[in-house]
Short mmCIF file of C-alpha atoms in Angstrom, two decimals:
data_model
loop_
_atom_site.label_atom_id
_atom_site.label_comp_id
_atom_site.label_asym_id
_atom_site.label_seq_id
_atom_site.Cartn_x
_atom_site.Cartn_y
_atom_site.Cartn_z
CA UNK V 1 24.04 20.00 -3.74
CA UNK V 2 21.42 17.33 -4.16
CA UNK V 3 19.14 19.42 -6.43
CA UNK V 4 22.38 20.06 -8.15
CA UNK V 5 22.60 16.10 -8.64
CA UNK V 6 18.99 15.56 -9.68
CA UNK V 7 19.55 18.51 -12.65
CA UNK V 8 22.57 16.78 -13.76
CA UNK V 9 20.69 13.47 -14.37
CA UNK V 10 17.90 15.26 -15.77
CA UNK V 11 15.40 14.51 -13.37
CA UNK V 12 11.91 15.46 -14.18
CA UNK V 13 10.38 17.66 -12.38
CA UNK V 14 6.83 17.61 -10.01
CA UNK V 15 7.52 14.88 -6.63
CA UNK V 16 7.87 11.52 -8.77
CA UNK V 17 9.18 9.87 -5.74
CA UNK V 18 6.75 10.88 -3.25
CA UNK V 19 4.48 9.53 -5.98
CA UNK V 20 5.35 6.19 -6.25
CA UNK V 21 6.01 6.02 -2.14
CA UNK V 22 2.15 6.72 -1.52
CA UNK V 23 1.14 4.62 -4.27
CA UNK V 24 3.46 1.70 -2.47
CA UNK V 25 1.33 2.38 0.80
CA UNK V 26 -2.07 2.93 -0.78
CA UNK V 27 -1.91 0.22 -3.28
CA UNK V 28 0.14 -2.52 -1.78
CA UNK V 29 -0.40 -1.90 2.15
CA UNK V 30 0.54 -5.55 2.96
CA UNK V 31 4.15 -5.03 1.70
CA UNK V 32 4.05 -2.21 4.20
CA UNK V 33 4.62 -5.40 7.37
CA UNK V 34 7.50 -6.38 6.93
CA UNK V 35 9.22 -2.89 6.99
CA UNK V 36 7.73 -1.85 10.15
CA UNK V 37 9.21 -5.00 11.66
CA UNK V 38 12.50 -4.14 10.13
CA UNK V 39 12.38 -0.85 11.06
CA UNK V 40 10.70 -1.07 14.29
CA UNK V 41 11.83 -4.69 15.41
CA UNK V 42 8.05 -5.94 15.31
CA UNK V 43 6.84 -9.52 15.19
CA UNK V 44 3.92 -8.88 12.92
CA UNK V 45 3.34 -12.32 11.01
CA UNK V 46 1.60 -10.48 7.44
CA UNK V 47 -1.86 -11.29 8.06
CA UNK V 48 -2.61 -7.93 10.15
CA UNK V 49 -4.98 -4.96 8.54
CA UNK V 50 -3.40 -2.37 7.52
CA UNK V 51 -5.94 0.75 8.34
CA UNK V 52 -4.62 4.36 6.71
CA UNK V 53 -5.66 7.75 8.10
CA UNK V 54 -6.54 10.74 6.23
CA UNK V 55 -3.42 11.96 4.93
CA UNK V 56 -4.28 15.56 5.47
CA UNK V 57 -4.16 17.81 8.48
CA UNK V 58 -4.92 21.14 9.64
CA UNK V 59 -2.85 22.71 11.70
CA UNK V 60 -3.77 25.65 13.76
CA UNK V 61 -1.56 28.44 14.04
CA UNK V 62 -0.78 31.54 16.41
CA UNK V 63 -2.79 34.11 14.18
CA UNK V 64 -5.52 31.85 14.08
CA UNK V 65 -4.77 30.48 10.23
CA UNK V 66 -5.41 26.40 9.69
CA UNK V 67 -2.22 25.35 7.89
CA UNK V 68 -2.59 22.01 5.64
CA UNK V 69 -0.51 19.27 5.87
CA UNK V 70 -0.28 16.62 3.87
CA UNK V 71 1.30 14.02 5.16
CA UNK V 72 2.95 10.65 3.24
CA UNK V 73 1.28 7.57 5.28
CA UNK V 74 -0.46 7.43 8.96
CA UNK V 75 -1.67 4.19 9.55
CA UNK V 76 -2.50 1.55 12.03
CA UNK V 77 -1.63 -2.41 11.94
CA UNK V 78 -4.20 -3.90 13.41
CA UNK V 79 -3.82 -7.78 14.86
CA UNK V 80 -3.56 -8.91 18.01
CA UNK V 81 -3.30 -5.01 19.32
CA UNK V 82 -3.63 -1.90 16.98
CA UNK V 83 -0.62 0.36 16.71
CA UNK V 84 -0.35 3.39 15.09
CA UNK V 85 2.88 4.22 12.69
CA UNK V 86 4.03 7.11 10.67
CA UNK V 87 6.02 6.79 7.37
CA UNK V 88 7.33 9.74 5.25
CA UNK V 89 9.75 10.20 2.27
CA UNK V 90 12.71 12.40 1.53
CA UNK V 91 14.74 12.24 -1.50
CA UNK V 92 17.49 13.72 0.38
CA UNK V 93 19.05 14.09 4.03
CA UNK V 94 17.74 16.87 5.60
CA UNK V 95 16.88 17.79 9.59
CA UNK V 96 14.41 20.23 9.26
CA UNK V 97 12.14 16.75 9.28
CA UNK V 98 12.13 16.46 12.18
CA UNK V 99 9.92 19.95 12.88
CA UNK V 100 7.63 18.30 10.44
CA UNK V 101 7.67 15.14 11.94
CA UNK V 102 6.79 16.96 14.94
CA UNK V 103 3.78 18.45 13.49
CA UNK V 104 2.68 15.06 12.12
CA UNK V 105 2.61 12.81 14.82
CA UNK V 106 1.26 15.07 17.07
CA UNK V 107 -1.79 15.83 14.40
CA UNK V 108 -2.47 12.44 13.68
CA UNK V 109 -2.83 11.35 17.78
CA UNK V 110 -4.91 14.71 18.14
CA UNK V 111 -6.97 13.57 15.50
CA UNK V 112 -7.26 9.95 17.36
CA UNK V 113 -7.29 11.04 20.84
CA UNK V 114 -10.13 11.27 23.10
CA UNK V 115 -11.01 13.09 26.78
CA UNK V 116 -11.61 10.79 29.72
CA UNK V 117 -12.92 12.98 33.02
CA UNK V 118 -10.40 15.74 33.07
CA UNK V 119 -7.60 13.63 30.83
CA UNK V 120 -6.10 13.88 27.01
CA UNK V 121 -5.01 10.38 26.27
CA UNK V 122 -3.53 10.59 22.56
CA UNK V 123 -1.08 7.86 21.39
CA UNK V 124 2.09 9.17 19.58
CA UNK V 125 2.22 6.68 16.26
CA UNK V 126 5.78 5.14 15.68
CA UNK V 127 7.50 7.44 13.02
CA UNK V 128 10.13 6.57 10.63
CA UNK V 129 11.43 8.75 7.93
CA UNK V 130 13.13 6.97 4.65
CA UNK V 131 15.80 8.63 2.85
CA UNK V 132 16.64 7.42 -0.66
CA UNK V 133 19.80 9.52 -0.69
CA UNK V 134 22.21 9.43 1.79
CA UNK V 135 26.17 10.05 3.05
CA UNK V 136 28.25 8.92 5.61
CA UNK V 137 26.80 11.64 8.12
CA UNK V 138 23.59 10.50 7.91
CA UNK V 139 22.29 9.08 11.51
CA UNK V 140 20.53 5.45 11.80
CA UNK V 141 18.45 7.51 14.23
CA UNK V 142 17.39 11.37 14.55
CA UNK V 143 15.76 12.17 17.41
CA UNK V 144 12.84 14.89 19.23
CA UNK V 145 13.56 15.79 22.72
CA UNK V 146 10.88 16.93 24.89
CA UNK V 147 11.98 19.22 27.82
CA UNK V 148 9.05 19.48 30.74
CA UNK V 149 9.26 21.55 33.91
CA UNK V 150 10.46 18.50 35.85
CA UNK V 151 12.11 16.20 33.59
CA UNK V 152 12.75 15.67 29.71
CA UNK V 153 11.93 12.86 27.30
CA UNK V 154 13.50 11.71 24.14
CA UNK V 155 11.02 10.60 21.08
CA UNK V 156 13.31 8.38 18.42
CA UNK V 157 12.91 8.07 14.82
CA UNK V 158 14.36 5.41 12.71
CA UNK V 159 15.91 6.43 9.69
CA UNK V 160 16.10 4.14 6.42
CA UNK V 161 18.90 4.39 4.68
CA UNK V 162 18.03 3.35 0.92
CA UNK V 163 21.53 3.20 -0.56
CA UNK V 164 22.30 0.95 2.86
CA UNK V 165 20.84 -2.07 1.28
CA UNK V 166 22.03 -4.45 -1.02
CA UNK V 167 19.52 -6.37 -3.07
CA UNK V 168 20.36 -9.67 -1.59
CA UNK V 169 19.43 -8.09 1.89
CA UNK V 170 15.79 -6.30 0.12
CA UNK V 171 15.04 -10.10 -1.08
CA UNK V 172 16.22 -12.07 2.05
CA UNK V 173 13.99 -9.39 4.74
CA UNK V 174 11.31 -9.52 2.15
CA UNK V 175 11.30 -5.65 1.78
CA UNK V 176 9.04 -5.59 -1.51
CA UNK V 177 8.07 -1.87 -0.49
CA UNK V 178 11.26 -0.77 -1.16
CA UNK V 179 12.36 -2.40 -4.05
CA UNK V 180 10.93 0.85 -6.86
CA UNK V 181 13.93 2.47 -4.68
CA UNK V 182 16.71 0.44 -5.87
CA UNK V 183 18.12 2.40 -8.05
CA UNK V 184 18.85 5.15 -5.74
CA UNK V 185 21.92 2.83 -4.61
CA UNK V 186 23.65 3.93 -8.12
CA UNK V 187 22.41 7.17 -7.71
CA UNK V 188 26.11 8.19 -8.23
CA UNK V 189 27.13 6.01 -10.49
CA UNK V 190 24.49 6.42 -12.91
CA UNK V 191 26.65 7.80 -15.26
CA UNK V 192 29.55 5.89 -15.33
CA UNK V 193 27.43 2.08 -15.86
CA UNK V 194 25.74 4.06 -18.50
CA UNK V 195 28.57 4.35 -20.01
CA UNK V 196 30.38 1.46 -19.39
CA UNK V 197 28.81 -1.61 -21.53
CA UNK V 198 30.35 -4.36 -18.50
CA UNK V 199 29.20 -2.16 -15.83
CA UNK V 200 25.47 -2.32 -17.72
CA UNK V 201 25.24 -5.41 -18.35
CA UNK V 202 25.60 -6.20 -14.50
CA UNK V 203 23.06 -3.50 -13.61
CA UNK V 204 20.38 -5.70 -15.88
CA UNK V 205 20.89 -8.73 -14.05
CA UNK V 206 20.17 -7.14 -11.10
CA UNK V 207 16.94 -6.07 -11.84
CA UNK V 208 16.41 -9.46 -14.54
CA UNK V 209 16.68 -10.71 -10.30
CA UNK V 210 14.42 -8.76 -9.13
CA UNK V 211 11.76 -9.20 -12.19
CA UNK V 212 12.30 -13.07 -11.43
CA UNK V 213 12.08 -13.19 -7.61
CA UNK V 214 8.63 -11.11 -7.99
CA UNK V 215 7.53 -13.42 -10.85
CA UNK V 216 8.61 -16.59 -8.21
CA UNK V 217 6.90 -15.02 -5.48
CA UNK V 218 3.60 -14.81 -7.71
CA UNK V 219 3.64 -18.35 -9.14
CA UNK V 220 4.04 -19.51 -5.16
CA UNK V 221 0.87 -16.86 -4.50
CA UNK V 222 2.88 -14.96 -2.17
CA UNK V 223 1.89 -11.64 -3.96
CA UNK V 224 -1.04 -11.11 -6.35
CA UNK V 225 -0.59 -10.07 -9.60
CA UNK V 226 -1.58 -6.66 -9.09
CA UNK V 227 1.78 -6.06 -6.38
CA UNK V 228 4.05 -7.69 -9.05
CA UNK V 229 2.77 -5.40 -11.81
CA UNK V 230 2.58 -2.35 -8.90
CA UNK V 231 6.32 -2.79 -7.87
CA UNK V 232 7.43 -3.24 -11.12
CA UNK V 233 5.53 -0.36 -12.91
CA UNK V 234 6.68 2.09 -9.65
CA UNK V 235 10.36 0.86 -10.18
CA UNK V 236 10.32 1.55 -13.93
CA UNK V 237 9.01 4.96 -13.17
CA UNK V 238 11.58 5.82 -10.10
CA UNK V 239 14.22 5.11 -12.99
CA UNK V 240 12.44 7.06 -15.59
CA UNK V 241 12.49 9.73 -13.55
CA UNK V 242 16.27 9.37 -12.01
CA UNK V 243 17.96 8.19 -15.01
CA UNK V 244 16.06 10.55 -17.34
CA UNK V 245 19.25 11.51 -19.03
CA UNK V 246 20.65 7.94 -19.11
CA UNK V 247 19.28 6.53 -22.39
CA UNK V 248 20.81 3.30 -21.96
CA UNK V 249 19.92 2.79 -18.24
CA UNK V 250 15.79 3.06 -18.78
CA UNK V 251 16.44 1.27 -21.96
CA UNK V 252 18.01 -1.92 -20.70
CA UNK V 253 16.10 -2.11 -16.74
CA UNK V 254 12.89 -1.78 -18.83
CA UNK V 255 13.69 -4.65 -21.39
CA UNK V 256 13.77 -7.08 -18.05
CA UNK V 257 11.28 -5.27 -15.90
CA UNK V 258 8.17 -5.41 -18.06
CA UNK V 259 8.43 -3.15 -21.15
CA UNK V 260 6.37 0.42 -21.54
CA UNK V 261 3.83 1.29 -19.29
CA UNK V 262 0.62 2.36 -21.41
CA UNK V 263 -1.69 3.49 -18.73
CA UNK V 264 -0.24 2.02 -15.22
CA UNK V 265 -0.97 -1.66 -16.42
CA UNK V 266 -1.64 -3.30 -12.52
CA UNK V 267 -4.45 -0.71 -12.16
CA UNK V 268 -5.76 -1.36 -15.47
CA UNK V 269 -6.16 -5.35 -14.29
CA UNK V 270 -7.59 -4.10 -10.79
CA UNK V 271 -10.57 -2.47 -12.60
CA UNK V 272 -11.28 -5.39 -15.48
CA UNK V 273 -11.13 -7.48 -12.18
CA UNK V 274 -13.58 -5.09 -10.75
CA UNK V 275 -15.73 -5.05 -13.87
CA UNK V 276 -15.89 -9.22 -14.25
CA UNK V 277 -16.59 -8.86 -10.41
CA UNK V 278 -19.59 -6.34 -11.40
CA UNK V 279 -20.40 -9.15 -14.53
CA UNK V 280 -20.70 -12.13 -11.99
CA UNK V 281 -22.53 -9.71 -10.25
CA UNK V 282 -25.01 -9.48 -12.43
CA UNK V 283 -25.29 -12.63 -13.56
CA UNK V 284 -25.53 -14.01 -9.96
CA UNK V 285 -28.07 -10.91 -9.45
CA UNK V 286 -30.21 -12.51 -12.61
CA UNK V 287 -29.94 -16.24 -11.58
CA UNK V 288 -31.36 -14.51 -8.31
CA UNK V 289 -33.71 -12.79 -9.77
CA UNK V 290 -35.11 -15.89 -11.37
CA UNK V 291 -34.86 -18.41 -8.76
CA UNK V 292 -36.87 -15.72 -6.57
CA UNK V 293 -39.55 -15.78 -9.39
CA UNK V 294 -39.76 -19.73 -9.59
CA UNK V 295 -40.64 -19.68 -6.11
CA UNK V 296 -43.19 -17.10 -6.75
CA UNK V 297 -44.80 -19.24 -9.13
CA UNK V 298 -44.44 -22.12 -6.84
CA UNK V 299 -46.20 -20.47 -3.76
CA UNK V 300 -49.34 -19.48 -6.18
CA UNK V 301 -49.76 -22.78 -7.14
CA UNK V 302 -49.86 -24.21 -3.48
CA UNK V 303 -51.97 -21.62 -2.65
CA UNK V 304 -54.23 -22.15 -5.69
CA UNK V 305 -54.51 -26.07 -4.95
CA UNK V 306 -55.01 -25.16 -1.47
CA UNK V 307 -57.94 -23.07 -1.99
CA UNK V 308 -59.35 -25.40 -5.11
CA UNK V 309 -58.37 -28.87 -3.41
CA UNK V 310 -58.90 -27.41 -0.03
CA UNK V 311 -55.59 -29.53 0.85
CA UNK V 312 -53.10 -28.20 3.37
CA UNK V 313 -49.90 -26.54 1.84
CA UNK V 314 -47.83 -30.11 2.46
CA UNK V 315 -50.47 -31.95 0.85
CA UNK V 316 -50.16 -29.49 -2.18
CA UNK V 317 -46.29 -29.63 -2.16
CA UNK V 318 -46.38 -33.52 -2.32
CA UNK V 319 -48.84 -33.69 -5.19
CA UNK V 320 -46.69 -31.44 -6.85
CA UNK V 321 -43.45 -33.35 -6.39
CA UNK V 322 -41.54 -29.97 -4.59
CA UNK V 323 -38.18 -30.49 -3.64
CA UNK V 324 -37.24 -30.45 0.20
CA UNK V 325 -35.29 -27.28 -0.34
CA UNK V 326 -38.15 -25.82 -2.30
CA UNK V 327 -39.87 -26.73 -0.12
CA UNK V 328 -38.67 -25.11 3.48
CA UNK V 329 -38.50 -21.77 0.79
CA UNK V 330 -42.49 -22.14 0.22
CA UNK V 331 -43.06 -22.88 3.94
CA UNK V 332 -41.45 -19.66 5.54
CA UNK V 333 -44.18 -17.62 3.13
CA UNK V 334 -46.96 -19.23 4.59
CA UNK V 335 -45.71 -19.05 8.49
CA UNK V 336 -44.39 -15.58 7.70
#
């Protein structure tokens, strides 16, 4: 029914979605805070690392085989304590991810865990699966229960409901991550406010909000540059990709969220920051260079006075007027 949908709005194919989700996690990890402490009712105040995990895993199976996994983002926020999370994407509702939830977090605290005398300890991360599409049926929570000889045990995941939120609510909780999602909330109405000029018109101001907010958030330096042009280049491609058939939808969220993407503009500033970083680089690298060949000249001159003059080195260094930083340079060669 839901790949129905997507052919119906001419969605294009390959994983677009899963896409811009790991992009959001590699590329803006700090956004990634406030979530978990939406989703998981944490306290973290922002200024924890965020530390990813391979994203691959190899599974071993009954016959022997390794089977890859690839999973969408294992990580650990790392403050006051670490803790280990799980996040993965799903365009649609669908149970059967919980077996590879299952697989996942297990993997990931194999991969972590260590023996001590004749005990595994391994710590299960926190896992939370988003959905961007959703119905009424869909559970807030979904759930892996662990039955053991003498007891059982009950392992929760949080589900996040995309077309739950309003964009008031996105703004207000600070959920940045999740904002390249939006337009999954009109995944069904797509093509009626394509359609419908009023209907349009409203759907631009929504995202004219969220260009501004982002553009508010930047002048404040709340976010760099780089996670403005990030969220907004990911959002412009979620709707490329949902709205493909919607000529009027990409044309009027792009004309307030930035304009065509040429070659995934906030990377394009990360490397010509890289490259001015390299420049200063080298420049500091020269200045360097010839500050360590002043002193070089410096010391042979002491050392020629010295052995000319047959002063000490401080009796050189005064005639020659060497300043007291120069000077405590000069003196480690000599007591070197």
């Amino acid at each position: 029914m839901a790949e129905e949908a997507d052919r119906d709005a001419g969605v294009q194919t390959g994983t677009p979605y899963d896409d811009v989700f790991r992009t959001m996690l590699n590329d803006c990890r700090q956004l990634i805070i406030p979530l978990i402490n939406e989703v998981f009712g944490e306290n973290y105040t922002g200024d924890e690392q965020v530390v990813f995990f391979p994203n691959e895993h190899y599974l071993n199976q009954q016959d022997g085989e390794e089977d890859k996994r690839v999973t969408d983002g294992s990580f650990s926020i790392i403050g006051a304590e670490s803790r280990k999370y799980l996040l993965e994407c799903q365009s649609n509702p669908d149970s059967s991810m919980l077996v590879r939830m299952f697989e996942y977090s297990t993997q990931v605290a194999l991969d972590e865990g260590k023996v001590v005398g004749n005990t595994l300890e391994v710590e299960i991360p926190g896992c939370a699966i988003l959905f961007l599409r959703s119905t009424g049926n869909t559970p807030d929570t979904m759930y892996i229960h662990f039955k053991f000889r003498d007891g059982f045990f009950t392992y929760d995941i949080p589900v996040i409901q995309m077309q739950r939120y309003s964009l008031e609510e996105l703004l207000e909780k600070d959920l940045l991550f999740l904002l390249p999602f939006y337009i999954f909330t009109y995944d069904r109405k797509l093509k009626e406010y394509n359609a419908n000029e009023e209907k349009l018109f409203a759907l631009k101001a929504e995202f004219r909000m969220i260009a501004d907010h982002l553009n508010e958030l930047e002048y404040r330096g709340q976010i760099s540059t780089y996670y403005k042009k990030t969220i907004i280049e990911m959002s412009e491609k979620v709707v490329d990709n949902l709205a493909a058939k919607y000529s009027n939808i990409k044309k009027e969220v792009r004309s307030v969220m930035g304009g065509k993407i040429l070659e995934y503009e906030a990377k394009t500033l990360l490397r010509q920051g890289q490259q001015e970083g390299i420049q200063i680089g080298r420049q500091e690298g020269l200045q360097m260079g010839q500050q360590k060949g002043r002193l070089e000249n410096l010391v042979q001159n002491v050392r020629s006075l010295m052995k000319t003059m047959g002063w000490t080195a401080d009796q050189a260094m005064d005639m020659m007027l060497v300043s007291e930083e120069d000077r405590k340079a000069i003196a480690s060669r000599f007591h070197a």
